[in-house]
């Protein structure tokens, strides 16, 4: 009996050392996962540009009508399960019940594979009916094509949750990047192949959506390799510690056991609320899928033109998504600090950090929105070969401001403990977007849809800010949000207008292709406009050195410039009283 106790004690000590090492790696793993998410989103956002360039606006429109539907169904089926699996696996792991952790994987896999198969059947065989709901029959093949991903993505979600439960973020990060990379490669390869063989837009869009299938397969292969490696290491650990003895293994199992049915109920009950919260964002995008094609077809009289117009509308979205992604990642550094301050009940610090997060996101979003709007024509030609729908792109650019505010304020609210407000705000935005499309599109077409998007995101951001003020006491004074940034926006607008006016005769004097000259103008506009705006903000005191220190790389590069230009500004700014 003594040997058994010693073996049990040794195992527990080894387990504790192992958990301690994993805990030390948690922050590094979280940072890696964040970087992987940014890279995968970047790949997913930029992949749309070659699709439009090669296949045209009609295929681009079909793809953008179908893909949000797939994302909605995928989120509804799987979004909450990685969270649920990671939670219960972490509990089992802390008790040394690794067999119980694997049982959770088996039960979750059975649930998700079953639900994924049912959704695949509904999507594949109901593609014609769903296409009729959208109002465009050309979407049918693309819906069938993307449905196969539902056979693979559920298992991928379960394995990611398992490794996250052990605080190992590397498999998830690697699989996310590989998944997106293979998805983009597949889409481009099929795109070139089908265009070369003169397939129609419907088939080309179906080929583009099939990238989600190969991407999911690649991600699943990566996760399976990590799974096999983890199982092999666990068996070696068991042999080293002598836990293959049934008596010892029985001794370390937790006293509370659950049947597979009980585990299924617990996992599902935990996952469903998370799933419901996760589908709100795809629902906002899906509003356009189920309203715009019908309204455009009614206005233009043909499916083909409706899909072309829908493709033109979607030209501006990748740039907006890119701005939101960058701004959110820069401001998200404050959210853990906010949660820490809340745990310590440091109300003044909570207020200060909340104000800082919102002000940074406002300044970034404001500059990006006006910059994209001012440079809409050369950017449109650079990315999409023509200046068609440049005004729509300019209007849609202002969703970057309110989407950034919405994303950052939602994160800050969650850090402050108000987790329901962002969901409610997005539900209001969904209603406003649908009503805006119905009211504005018959009068202004895709420009009306862009305006309704701005209104919807502005409403969501406004509701979040109202609640944020109630929760944290944050104050949003007029000067740092309007007066000072107005100088930067005005200077940037003047510089970009002068640049484009001067560039026109210069381009006309040289035999340069239009798209190449547009590329040069767009790049100079983006870089020059950002520099003018940033310097204006720094000179006016809208951004202080304390806030720059939250972005170390940027601070390191700008510090020498600030010291030379404005010595009195180089060290000024409020201090984070933490």
PDB file of N, CA, C and O in Angstrom, residues 62-134:
ATOM      1  N   UNK A  62     -21.704  36.682 -55.755  1.00  0.00           N
ATOM      2  CA  UNK A  62     -22.232  35.369 -55.357  1.00  0.00           C
ATOM      3  C   UNK A  62     -21.468  34.854 -54.146  1.00  0.00           C
ATOM      4  O   UNK A  62     -22.061  34.350 -53.177  1.00  0.00           O
ATOM      5  N   UNK A  63     -20.153  34.957 -54.193  1.00  0.00           N
ATOM      6  CA  UNK A  63     -19.322  34.491 -53.073  1.00  0.00           C
ATOM      7  C   UNK A  63     -19.699  35.228 -51.787  1.00  0.00           C
ATOM      8  O   UNK A  63     -19.860  34.610 -50.724  1.00  0.00           O
ATOM      9  N   UNK A  64     -19.851  36.544 -51.868  1.00  0.00           N
ATOM     10  CA  UNK A  64     -20.163  37.334 -50.678  1.00  0.00           C
ATOM     11  C   UNK A  64     -21.592  37.142 -50.199  1.00  0.00           C
ATOM     12  O   UNK A  64     -21.911  37.500 -49.062  1.00  0.00           O
ATOM     13  N   UNK A  65     -22.449  36.587 -51.043  1.00  0.00           N
ATOM     14  CA  UNK A  65     -23.802  36.256 -50.603  1.00  0.00           C
ATOM     15  C   UNK A  65     -23.834  34.934 -49.853  1.00  0.00           C
ATOM     16  O   UNK A  65     -24.600  34.763 -48.899  1.00  0.00           O
ATOM     17  N   UNK A  66     -22.985  33.982 -50.265  1.00  0.00           N
ATOM     18  CA  UNK A  66     -23.029  32.629 -49.700  1.00  0.00           C
ATOM     19  C   UNK A  66     -22.152  32.488 -48.464  1.00  0.00           C
ATOM     20  O   UNK A  66     -22.544  31.844 -47.480  1.00  0.00           O
ATOM     21  N   UNK A  67     -20.960  33.088 -48.478  1.00  0.00           N
ATOM     22  CA  UNK A  67     -20.005  32.848 -47.389  1.00  0.00           C
ATOM     23  C   UNK A  67     -20.534  33.277 -46.024  1.00  0.00           C
ATOM     24  O   UNK A  67     -20.348  32.552 -45.032  1.00  0.00           O
ATOM     25  N   UNK A  68     -21.214  34.430 -45.878  1.00  0.00           N
ATOM     26  CA  UNK A  68     -21.768  34.771 -44.556  1.00  0.00           C
ATOM     27  C   UNK A  68     -22.787  33.743 -44.056  1.00  0.00           C
ATOM     28  O   UNK A  68     -22.886  33.509 -42.847  1.00  0.00           O
ATOM     29  N   UNK A  69     -23.538  33.128 -44.979  1.00  0.00           N
ATOM     30  CA  UNK A  69     -24.495  32.087 -44.573  1.00  0.00           C
ATOM     31  C   UNK A  69     -23.762  30.889 -43.983  1.00  0.00           C
ATOM     32  O   UNK A  69     -24.163  30.345 -42.940  1.00  0.00           O
ATOM     33  N   UNK A  70     -22.663  30.482 -44.617  1.00  0.00           N
ATOM     34  CA  UNK A  70     -21.863  29.368 -44.095  1.00  0.00           C
ATOM     35  C   UNK A  70     -21.283  29.704 -42.724  1.00  0.00           C
ATOM     36  O   UNK A  70     -21.321  28.877 -41.799  1.00  0.00           O
ATOM     37  N   UNK A  71     -20.760  30.918 -42.577  1.00  0.00           N
ATOM     38  CA  UNK A  71     -20.179  31.335 -41.298  1.00  0.00           C
ATOM     39  C   UNK A  71     -21.239  31.319 -40.193  1.00  0.00           C
ATOM     40  O   UNK A  71     -20.979  30.875 -39.066  1.00  0.00           O
ATOM     41  N   UNK A  72     -22.446  31.783 -40.517  1.00  0.00           N
ATOM     42  CA  UNK A  72     -23.522  31.775 -39.529  1.00  0.00           C
ATOM     43  C   UNK A  72     -23.833  30.351 -39.069  1.00  0.00           C
ATOM     44  O   UNK A  72     -23.922  30.071 -37.862  1.00  0.00           O
ATOM     45  N   UNK A  73     -24.003  29.440 -40.026  1.00  0.00           N
ATOM     46  CA  UNK A  73     -24.337  28.058 -39.685  1.00  0.00           C
ATOM     47  C   UNK A  73     -23.190  27.413 -38.913  1.00  0.00           C
ATOM     48  O   UNK A  73     -23.402  26.687 -37.933  1.00  0.00           O
ATOM     49  N   UNK A  74     -21.953  27.675 -39.347  1.00  0.00           N
ATOM     50  CA  UNK A  74     -20.790  27.113 -38.655  1.00  0.00           C
ATOM     51  C   UNK A  74     -20.706  27.617 -37.220  1.00  0.00           C
ATOM     52  O   UNK A  74     -20.481  26.840 -36.291  1.00  0.00           O
ATOM     53  N   UNK A  75     -20.904  28.910 -37.033  1.00  0.00           N
ATOM     54  CA  UNK A  75     -20.857  29.478 -35.683  1.00  0.00           C
ATOM     55  C   UNK A  75     -21.976  28.912 -34.820  1.00  0.00           C
ATOM     56  O   UNK A  75     -21.776  28.599 -33.651  1.00  0.00           O
ATOM     57  N   UNK A  76     -23.168  28.814 -35.405  1.00  0.00           N
ATOM     58  CA  UNK A  76     -24.306  28.295 -34.650  1.00  0.00           C
ATOM     59  C   UNK A  76     -24.056  26.865 -34.200  1.00  0.00           C
ATOM     60  O   UNK A  76     -24.473  26.444 -33.118  1.00  0.00           O
ATOM     61  N   UNK A  77     -23.369  26.083 -35.040  1.00  0.00           N
ATOM     62  CA  UNK A  77     -23.150  24.663 -34.741  1.00  0.00           C
ATOM     63  C   UNK A  77     -21.955  24.428 -33.838  1.00  0.00           C
ATOM     64  O   UNK A  77     -21.963  23.488 -33.034  1.00  0.00           O
ATOM     65  N   UNK A  78     -20.914  25.265 -33.939  1.00  0.00           N
ATOM     66  CA  UNK A  78     -19.652  24.914 -33.277  1.00  0.00           C
ATOM     67  C   UNK A  78     -19.051  25.983 -32.384  1.00  0.00           C
ATOM     68  O   UNK A  78     -18.173  25.676 -31.575  1.00  0.00           O
ATOM     69  N   UNK A  79     -19.486  27.244 -32.481  1.00  0.00           N
ATOM     70  CA  UNK A  79     -18.740  28.344 -31.851  1.00  0.00           C
ATOM     71  C   UNK A  79     -18.561  28.161 -30.353  1.00  0.00           C
ATOM     72  O   UNK A  79     -17.518  28.496 -29.789  1.00  0.00           O
ATOM     73  N   UNK A  80     -19.573  27.641 -29.669  1.00  0.00           N
ATOM     74  CA  UNK A  80     -19.469  27.509 -28.227  1.00  0.00           C
ATOM     75  C   UNK A  80     -18.730  26.285 -27.747  1.00  0.00           C
ATOM     76  O   UNK A  80     -18.333  26.209 -26.572  1.00  0.00           O
ATOM     77  N   UNK A  81     -18.504  25.311 -28.630  1.00  0.00           N
ATOM     78  CA  UNK A  81     -17.955  24.032 -28.183  1.00  0.00           C
ATOM     79  C   UNK A  81     -16.470  24.080 -27.838  1.00  0.00           C
ATOM     80  O   UNK A  81     -16.051  23.418 -26.879  1.00  0.00           O
ATOM     81  N   UNK A  82     -15.624  24.810 -28.575  1.00  0.00           N
ATOM     82  CA  UNK A  82     -14.237  24.910 -28.102  1.00  0.00           C
ATOM     83  C   UNK A  82     -14.142  25.490 -26.699  1.00  0.00           C
ATOM     84  O   UNK A  82     -13.327  25.038 -25.884  1.00  0.00           O
ATOM     85  N   UNK A  83     -14.999  26.471 -26.389  1.00  0.00           N
ATOM     86  CA  UNK A  83     -15.000  27.069 -25.053  1.00  0.00           C
ATOM     87  C   UNK A  83     -15.445  26.043 -24.015  1.00  0.00           C
ATOM     88  O   UNK A  83     -14.834  25.886 -22.951  1.00  0.00           O
ATOM     89  N   UNK A  84     -16.552  25.324 -24.334  1.00  0.00           N
ATOM     90  CA  UNK A  84     -17.069  24.328 -23.394  1.00  0.00           C
ATOM     91  C   UNK A  84     -16.078  23.188 -23.197  1.00  0.00           C
ATOM     92  O   UNK A  84     -15.819  22.753 -22.065  1.00  0.00           O
ATOM     93  N   UNK A  85     -15.523  22.697 -24.292  1.00  0.00           N
ATOM     94  CA  UNK A  85     -14.569  21.584 -24.210  1.00  0.00           C
ATOM     95  C   UNK A  85     -13.347  22.005 -23.404  1.00  0.00           C
ATOM     96  O   UNK A  85     -12.860  21.264 -22.531  1.00  0.00           O
ATOM     97  N   UNK A  86     -12.817  23.201 -23.679  1.00  0.00           N
ATOM     98  CA  UNK A  86     -11.620  23.654 -22.963  1.00  0.00           C
ATOM     99  C   UNK A  86     -11.900  23.788 -21.465  1.00  0.00           C
ATOM    100  O   UNK A  86     -11.050  23.460 -20.635  1.00  0.00           O
ATOM    101  N   UNK A  87     -13.099  24.254 -21.104  1.00  0.00           N
ATOM    102  CA  UNK A  87     -13.449  24.408 -19.685  1.00  0.00           C
ATOM    103  C   UNK A  87     -13.459  23.059 -18.970  1.00  0.00           C
ATOM    104  O   UNK A  87     -12.819  22.883 -17.929  1.00  0.00           O
ATOM    105  N   UNK A  88     -14.180  22.090 -19.531  1.00  0.00           N
ATOM    106  CA  UNK A  88     -14.320  20.798 -18.858  1.00  0.00           C
ATOM    107  C   UNK A  88     -13.031  19.979 -18.926  1.00  0.00           C
ATOM    108  O   UNK A  88     -12.709  19.241 -17.996  1.00  0.00           O
ATOM    109  N   UNK A  89     -12.293  20.115 -20.010  1.00  0.00           N
ATOM    110  CA  UNK A  89     -10.994  19.438 -20.100  1.00  0.00           C
ATOM    111  C   UNK A  89     -10.044  20.000 -19.053  1.00  0.00           C
ATOM    112  O   UNK A  89      -9.306  19.252 -18.392  1.00  0.00           O
ATOM    113  N   UNK A  90     -10.042  21.316 -18.880  1.00  0.00           N
ATOM    114  CA  UNK A  90      -9.173  21.934 -17.872  1.00  0.00           C
ATOM    115  C   UNK A  90      -9.516  21.424 -16.472  1.00  0.00           C
ATOM    116  O   UNK A  90      -8.623  21.160 -15.654  1.00  0.00           O
ATOM    117  N   UNK A  91     -10.801  21.259 -16.188  1.00  0.00           N
ATOM    118  CA  UNK A  91     -11.216  20.735 -14.884  1.00  0.00           C
ATOM    119  C   UNK A  91     -10.719  19.306 -14.678  1.00  0.00           C
ATOM    120  O   UNK A  91     -10.209  18.947 -13.611  1.00  0.00           O
ATOM    121  N   UNK A  92     -10.880  18.473 -15.712  1.00  0.00           N
ATOM    122  CA  UNK A  92     -10.412  17.082 -15.605  1.00  0.00           C
ATOM    123  C   UNK A  92      -8.892  17.036 -15.456  1.00  0.00           C
ATOM    124  O   UNK A  92      -8.347  16.237 -14.692  1.00  0.00           O
ATOM    125  N   UNK A  93      -8.196  17.895 -16.212  1.00  0.00           N
ATOM    126  CA  UNK A  93      -6.732  17.882 -16.175  1.00  0.00           C
ATOM    127  C   UNK A  93      -6.209  18.282 -14.800  1.00  0.00           C
ATOM    128  O   UNK A  93      -5.230  17.711 -14.302  1.00  0.00           O
ATOM    129  N   UNK A  94      -6.847  19.260 -14.167  1.00  0.00           N
ATOM    130  CA  UNK A  94      -6.412  19.691 -12.838  1.00  0.00           C
ATOM    131  C   UNK A  94      -6.555  18.575 -11.801  1.00  0.00           C
ATOM    132  O   UNK A  94      -5.805  18.508 -10.840  1.00  0.00           O
ATOM    133  N   UNK A  95      -7.516  17.675 -12.017  1.00  0.00           N
ATOM    134  CA  UNK A  95      -7.705  16.539 -11.119  1.00  0.00           C
ATOM    135  C   UNK A  95      -6.889  15.315 -11.538  1.00  0.00           C
ATOM    136  O   UNK A  95      -6.998  14.255 -10.919  1.00  0.00           O
ATOM    137  N   UNK A  96      -6.121  15.463 -12.606  1.00  0.00           N
ATOM    138  CA  UNK A  96      -5.328  14.339 -13.094  1.00  0.00           C
ATOM    139  C   UNK A  96      -6.136  13.319 -13.857  1.00  0.00           C
ATOM    140  O   UNK A  96      -5.646  12.220 -14.150  1.00  0.00           O
ATOM    141  N   UNK A  97      -7.377  13.637 -14.214  1.00  0.00           N
ATOM    142  CA  UNK A  97      -8.258  12.689 -14.903  1.00  0.00           C
ATOM    143  C   UNK A  97      -8.124  12.869 -16.413  1.00  0.00           C
ATOM    144  O   UNK A  97      -9.012  13.410 -17.082  1.00  0.00           O
ATOM    145  N   UNK A  98      -7.017  12.395 -16.961  1.00  0.00           N
ATOM    146  CA  UNK A  98      -6.779  12.553 -18.391  1.00  0.00           C
ATOM    147  C   UNK A  98      -7.697  11.653 -19.210  1.00  0.00           C
ATOM    148  O   UNK A  98      -8.053  11.981 -20.340  1.00  0.00           O
ATOM    149  N   UNK A  99      -8.080  10.528 -18.669  1.00  0.00           N
ATOM    150  CA  UNK A  99      -9.050   9.676 -19.359  1.00  0.00           C
ATOM    151  C   UNK A  99     -10.402  10.390 -19.447  1.00  0.00           C
ATOM    152  O   UNK A  99     -11.107  10.304 -20.456  1.00  0.00           O
ATOM    153  N   UNK A 100     -10.752  11.104 -18.381  1.00  0.00           N
ATOM    154  CA  UNK A 100     -11.991  11.879 -18.415  1.00  0.00           C
ATOM    155  C   UNK A 100     -11.932  12.986 -19.446  1.00  0.00           C
ATOM    156  O   UNK A 100     -12.928  13.280 -20.114  1.00  0.00           O
ATOM    157  N   UNK A 101     -10.752  13.616 -19.610  1.00  0.00           N
ATOM    158  CA  UNK A 101     -10.593  14.660 -20.626  1.00  0.00           C
ATOM    159  C   UNK A 101     -10.804  14.096 -22.022  1.00  0.00           C
ATOM    160  O   UNK A 101     -11.469  14.712 -22.868  1.00  0.00           O
ATOM    161  N   UNK A 102     -10.265  12.895 -22.245  1.00  0.00           N
ATOM    162  CA  UNK A 102     -10.448  12.275 -23.561  1.00  0.00           C
ATOM    163  C   UNK A 102     -11.901  11.842 -23.779  1.00  0.00           C
ATOM    164  O   UNK A 102     -12.394  11.850 -24.900  1.00  0.00           O
ATOM    165  N   UNK A 103     -12.565  11.488 -22.684  1.00  0.00           N
ATOM    166  CA  UNK A 103     -13.978  11.129 -22.806  1.00  0.00           C
ATOM    167  C   UNK A 103     -14.803  12.345 -23.225  1.00  0.00           C
ATOM    168  O   UNK A 103     -15.745  12.233 -24.017  1.00  0.00           O
ATOM    169  N   UNK A 104     -14.445  13.511 -22.701  1.00  0.00           N
ATOM    170  CA  UNK A 104     -15.119  14.744 -23.112  1.00  0.00           C
ATOM    171  C   UNK A 104     -14.950  14.970 -24.607  1.00  0.00           C
ATOM    172  O   UNK A 104     -15.883  15.373 -25.303  1.00  0.00           O
ATOM    173  N   UNK A 105     -13.743  14.696 -25.102  1.00  0.00           N
ATOM    174  CA  UNK A 105     -13.489  14.835 -26.544  1.00  0.00           C
ATOM    175  C   UNK A 105     -14.383  13.890 -27.329  1.00  0.00           C
ATOM    176  O   UNK A 105     -14.983  14.268 -28.346  1.00  0.00           O
ATOM    177  N   UNK A 106     -14.484  12.644 -26.870  1.00  0.00           N
ATOM    178  CA  UNK A 106     -15.304  11.663 -27.598  1.00  0.00           C
ATOM    179  C   UNK A 106     -16.783  12.070 -27.598  1.00  0.00           C
ATOM    180  O   UNK A 106     -17.450  12.006 -28.638  1.00  0.00           O
ATOM    181  N   UNK A 107     -17.285  12.509 -26.446  1.00  0.00           N
ATOM    182  CA  UNK A 107     -18.696  12.907 -26.373  1.00  0.00           C
ATOM    183  C   UNK A 107     -18.950  14.138 -27.239  1.00  0.00           C
ATOM    184  O   UNK A 107     -19.927  14.187 -28.001  1.00  0.00           O
ATOM    185  N   UNK A 108     -18.067  15.139 -27.150  1.00  0.00           N
ATOM    186  CA  UNK A 108     -18.229  16.359 -27.944  1.00  0.00           C
ATOM    187  C   UNK A 108     -18.144  16.062 -29.430  1.00  0.00           C
ATOM    188  O   UNK A 108     -18.889  16.637 -30.239  1.00  0.00           O
ATOM    189  N   UNK A 109     -17.238  15.162 -29.787  1.00  0.00           N
ATOM    190  CA  UNK A 109     -17.102  14.784 -31.191  1.00  0.00           C
ATOM    191  C   UNK A 109     -18.387  14.142 -31.706  1.00  0.00           C
ATOM    192  O   UNK A 109     -18.856  14.451 -32.818  1.00  0.00           O
ATOM    193  N   UNK A 110     -18.972  13.269 -30.905  1.00  0.00           N
ATOM    194  CA  UNK A 110     -20.221  12.616 -31.322  1.00  0.00           C
ATOM    195  C   UNK A 110     -21.334  13.648 -31.519  1.00  0.00           C
ATOM    196  O   UNK A 110     -22.091  13.592 -32.500  1.00  0.00           O
ATOM    197  N   UNK A 111     -21.415  14.617 -30.599  1.00  0.00           N
ATOM    198  CA  UNK A 111     -22.454  15.650 -30.712  1.00  0.00           C
ATOM    199  C   UNK A 111     -22.260  16.478 -31.977  1.00  0.00           C
ATOM    200  O   UNK A 111     -23.190  16.684 -32.769  1.00  0.00           O
ATOM    201  N   UNK A 112     -21.035  16.947 -32.165  1.00  0.00           N
ATOM    202  CA  UNK A 112     -20.785  17.876 -33.261  1.00  0.00           C
ATOM    203  C   UNK A 112     -20.779  17.197 -34.625  1.00  0.00           C
ATOM    204  O   UNK A 112     -21.223  17.783 -35.614  1.00  0.00           O
ATOM    205  N   UNK A 113     -20.265  15.977 -34.705  1.00  0.00           N
ATOM    206  CA  UNK A 113     -20.304  15.276 -35.988  1.00  0.00           C
ATOM    207  C   UNK A 113     -21.753  15.013 -36.389  1.00  0.00           C
ATOM    208  O   UNK A 113     -22.129  15.147 -37.570  1.00  0.00           O
ATOM    209  N   UNK A 114     -22.587  14.662 -35.415  1.00  0.00           N
ATOM    210  CA  UNK A 114     -24.006  14.433 -35.712  1.00  0.00           C
ATOM    211  C   UNK A 114     -24.678  15.716 -36.187  1.00  0.00           C
ATOM    212  O   UNK A 114     -25.366  15.731 -37.215  1.00  0.00           O
ATOM    213  N   UNK A 115     -24.468  16.808 -35.444  1.00  0.00           N
ATOM    214  CA  UNK A 115     -25.089  18.078 -35.837  1.00  0.00           C
ATOM    215  C   UNK A 115     -24.514  18.584 -37.150  1.00  0.00           C
ATOM    216  O   UNK A 115     -25.243  19.129 -37.992  1.00  0.00           O
ATOM    217  N   UNK A 116     -23.192  18.410 -37.353  1.00  0.00           N
ATOM    218  CA  UNK A 116     -22.577  18.827 -38.611  1.00  0.00           C
ATOM    219  C   UNK A 116     -23.125  18.063 -39.801  1.00  0.00           C
ATOM    220  O   UNK A 116     -23.366  18.646 -40.868  1.00  0.00           O
ATOM    221  N   UNK A 117     -23.364  16.750 -39.612  1.00  0.00           N
ATOM    222  CA  UNK A 117     -23.918  15.950 -40.703  1.00  0.00           C
ATOM    223  C   UNK A 117     -25.339  16.394 -41.038  1.00  0.00           C
ATOM    224  O   UNK A 117     -25.715  16.503 -42.216  1.00  0.00           O
ATOM    225  N   UNK A 118     -26.130  16.647 -40.002  1.00  0.00           N
ATOM    226  CA  UNK A 118     -27.505  17.107 -40.229  1.00  0.00           C
ATOM    227  C   UNK A 118     -27.511  18.443 -40.981  1.00  0.00           C
ATOM    228  O   UNK A 118     -28.266  18.628 -41.946  1.00  0.00           O
ATOM    229  N   UNK A 119     -26.638  19.362 -40.552  1.00  0.00           N
ATOM    230  CA  UNK A 119     -26.576  20.661 -41.225  1.00  0.00           C
ATOM    231  C   UNK A 119     -26.054  20.532 -42.651  1.00  0.00           C
ATOM    232  O   UNK A 119     -26.506  21.253 -43.553  1.00  0.00           O
ATOM    233  N   UNK A 120     -25.109  19.611 -42.868  1.00  0.00           N
ATOM    234  CA  UNK A 120     -24.626  19.364 -44.221  1.00  0.00           C
ATOM    235  C   UNK A 120     -25.767  18.896 -45.124  1.00  0.00           C
ATOM    236  O   UNK A 120     -25.931  19.394 -46.249  1.00  0.00           O
ATOM    237  N   UNK A 121     -26.552  17.955 -44.628  1.00  0.00           N
ATOM    238  CA  UNK A 121     -27.676  17.432 -45.419  1.00  0.00           C
ATOM    239  C   UNK A 121     -28.675  18.547 -45.735  1.00  0.00           C
ATOM    240  O   UNK A 121     -29.129  18.694 -46.874  1.00  0.00           O
ATOM    241  N   UNK A 122     -28.987  19.357 -44.712  1.00  0.00           N
ATOM    242  CA  UNK A 122     -29.939  20.446 -44.927  1.00  0.00           C
ATOM    243  C   UNK A 122     -29.404  21.462 -45.926  1.00  0.00           C
ATOM    244  O   UNK A 122     -30.148  21.958 -46.787  1.00  0.00           O
ATOM    245  N   UNK A 123     -28.120  21.764 -45.817  1.00  0.00           N
ATOM    246  CA  UNK A 123     -27.539  22.777 -46.701  1.00  0.00           C
ATOM    247  C   UNK A 123     -27.370  22.245 -48.124  1.00  0.00           C
ATOM    248  O   UNK A 123     -27.668  22.955 -49.095  1.00  0.00           O
ATOM    249  N   UNK A 124     -26.905  20.998 -48.239  1.00  0.00           N
ATOM    250  CA  UNK A 124     -26.648  20.435 -49.578  1.00  0.00           C
ATOM    251  C   UNK A 124     -27.952  20.201 -50.336  1.00  0.00           C
ATOM    252  O   UNK A 124     -28.096  20.632 -51.480  1.00  0.00           O
ATOM    253  N   UNK A 125     -28.878  19.508 -49.684  1.00  0.00           N
ATOM    254  CA  UNK A 125     -30.116  19.162 -50.384  1.00  0.00           C
ATOM    255  C   UNK A 125     -31.137  20.295 -50.360  1.00  0.00           C
ATOM    256  O   UNK A 125     -32.092  20.282 -51.139  1.00  0.00           O
ATOM    257  N   UNK A 126     -30.920  21.264 -49.470  1.00  0.00           N
ATOM    258  CA  UNK A 126     -31.816  22.415 -49.446  1.00  0.00           C
ATOM    259  C   UNK A 126     -31.237  23.633 -50.121  1.00  0.00           C
ATOM    260  O   UNK A 126     -31.763  24.746 -49.954  1.00  0.00           O
ATOM    261  N   UNK A 127     -30.156  23.453 -50.888  1.00  0.00           N
ATOM    262  CA  UNK A 127     -29.481  24.589 -51.518  1.00  0.00           C
ATOM    263  C   UNK A 127     -30.411  25.375 -52.438  1.00  0.00           C
ATOM    264  O   UNK A 127     -30.374  26.614 -52.470  1.00  0.00           O
ATOM    265  N   UNK A 128     -31.237  24.652 -53.180  1.00  0.00           N
ATOM    266  CA  UNK A 128     -32.150  25.327 -54.103  1.00  0.00           C
ATOM    267  C   UNK A 128     -33.142  26.206 -53.348  1.00  0.00           C
ATOM    268  O   UNK A 128     -33.407  27.353 -53.747  1.00  0.00           O
ATOM    269  N   UNK A 129     -33.672  25.670 -52.242  1.00  0.00           N
ATOM    270  CA  UNK A 129     -34.637  26.440 -51.446  1.00  0.00           C
ATOM    271  C   UNK A 129     -33.970  27.652 -50.799  1.00  0.00           C
ATOM    272  O   UNK A 129     -34.545  28.747 -50.780  1.00  0.00           O
ATOM    273  N   UNK A 130     -32.753  27.458 -50.282  1.00  0.00           N
ATOM    274  CA  UNK A 130     -32.037  28.574 -49.655  1.00  0.00           C
ATOM    275  C   UNK A 130     -31.725  29.659 -50.686  1.00  0.00           C
ATOM    276  O   UNK A 130     -31.843  30.856 -50.408  1.00  0.00           O
ATOM    277  N   UNK A 131     -31.340  29.235 -51.897  1.00  0.00           N
ATOM    278  CA  UNK A 131     -31.072  30.195 -52.972  1.00  0.00           C
ATOM    279  C   UNK A 131     -32.319  31.012 -53.301  1.00  0.00           C
ATOM    280  O   UNK A 131     -32.234  32.208 -53.593  1.00  0.00           O
ATOM    281  N   UNK A 132     -33.474  30.352 -53.225  1.00  0.00           N
ATOM    282  CA  UNK A 132     -34.720  31.081 -53.488  1.00  0.00           C
ATOM    283  C   UNK A 132     -35.011  32.079 -52.370  1.00  0.00           C
ATOM    284  O   UNK A 132     -35.581  33.143 -52.610  1.00  0.00           O
ATOM    285  N   UNK A 133     -34.630  31.742 -51.113  1.00  0.00           N
ATOM    286  CA  UNK A 133     -34.790  32.702 -50.010  1.00  0.00           C
ATOM    287  C   UNK A 133     -33.904  33.920 -50.229  1.00  0.00           C
ATOM    288  O   UNK A 133     -34.322  35.049 -49.969  1.00  0.00           O
ATOM    289  N   UNK A 134     -32.675  33.659 -50.693  1.00  0.00           N
ATOM    290  CA  UNK A 134     -31.769  34.775 -50.991  1.00  0.00           C
ATOM    291  C   UNK A 134     -32.316  35.601 -52.149  1.00  0.00           C
ATOM    292  O   UNK A 134     -32.153  36.819 -52.194  1.00  0.00           O
TER     293      UNK A 134
END
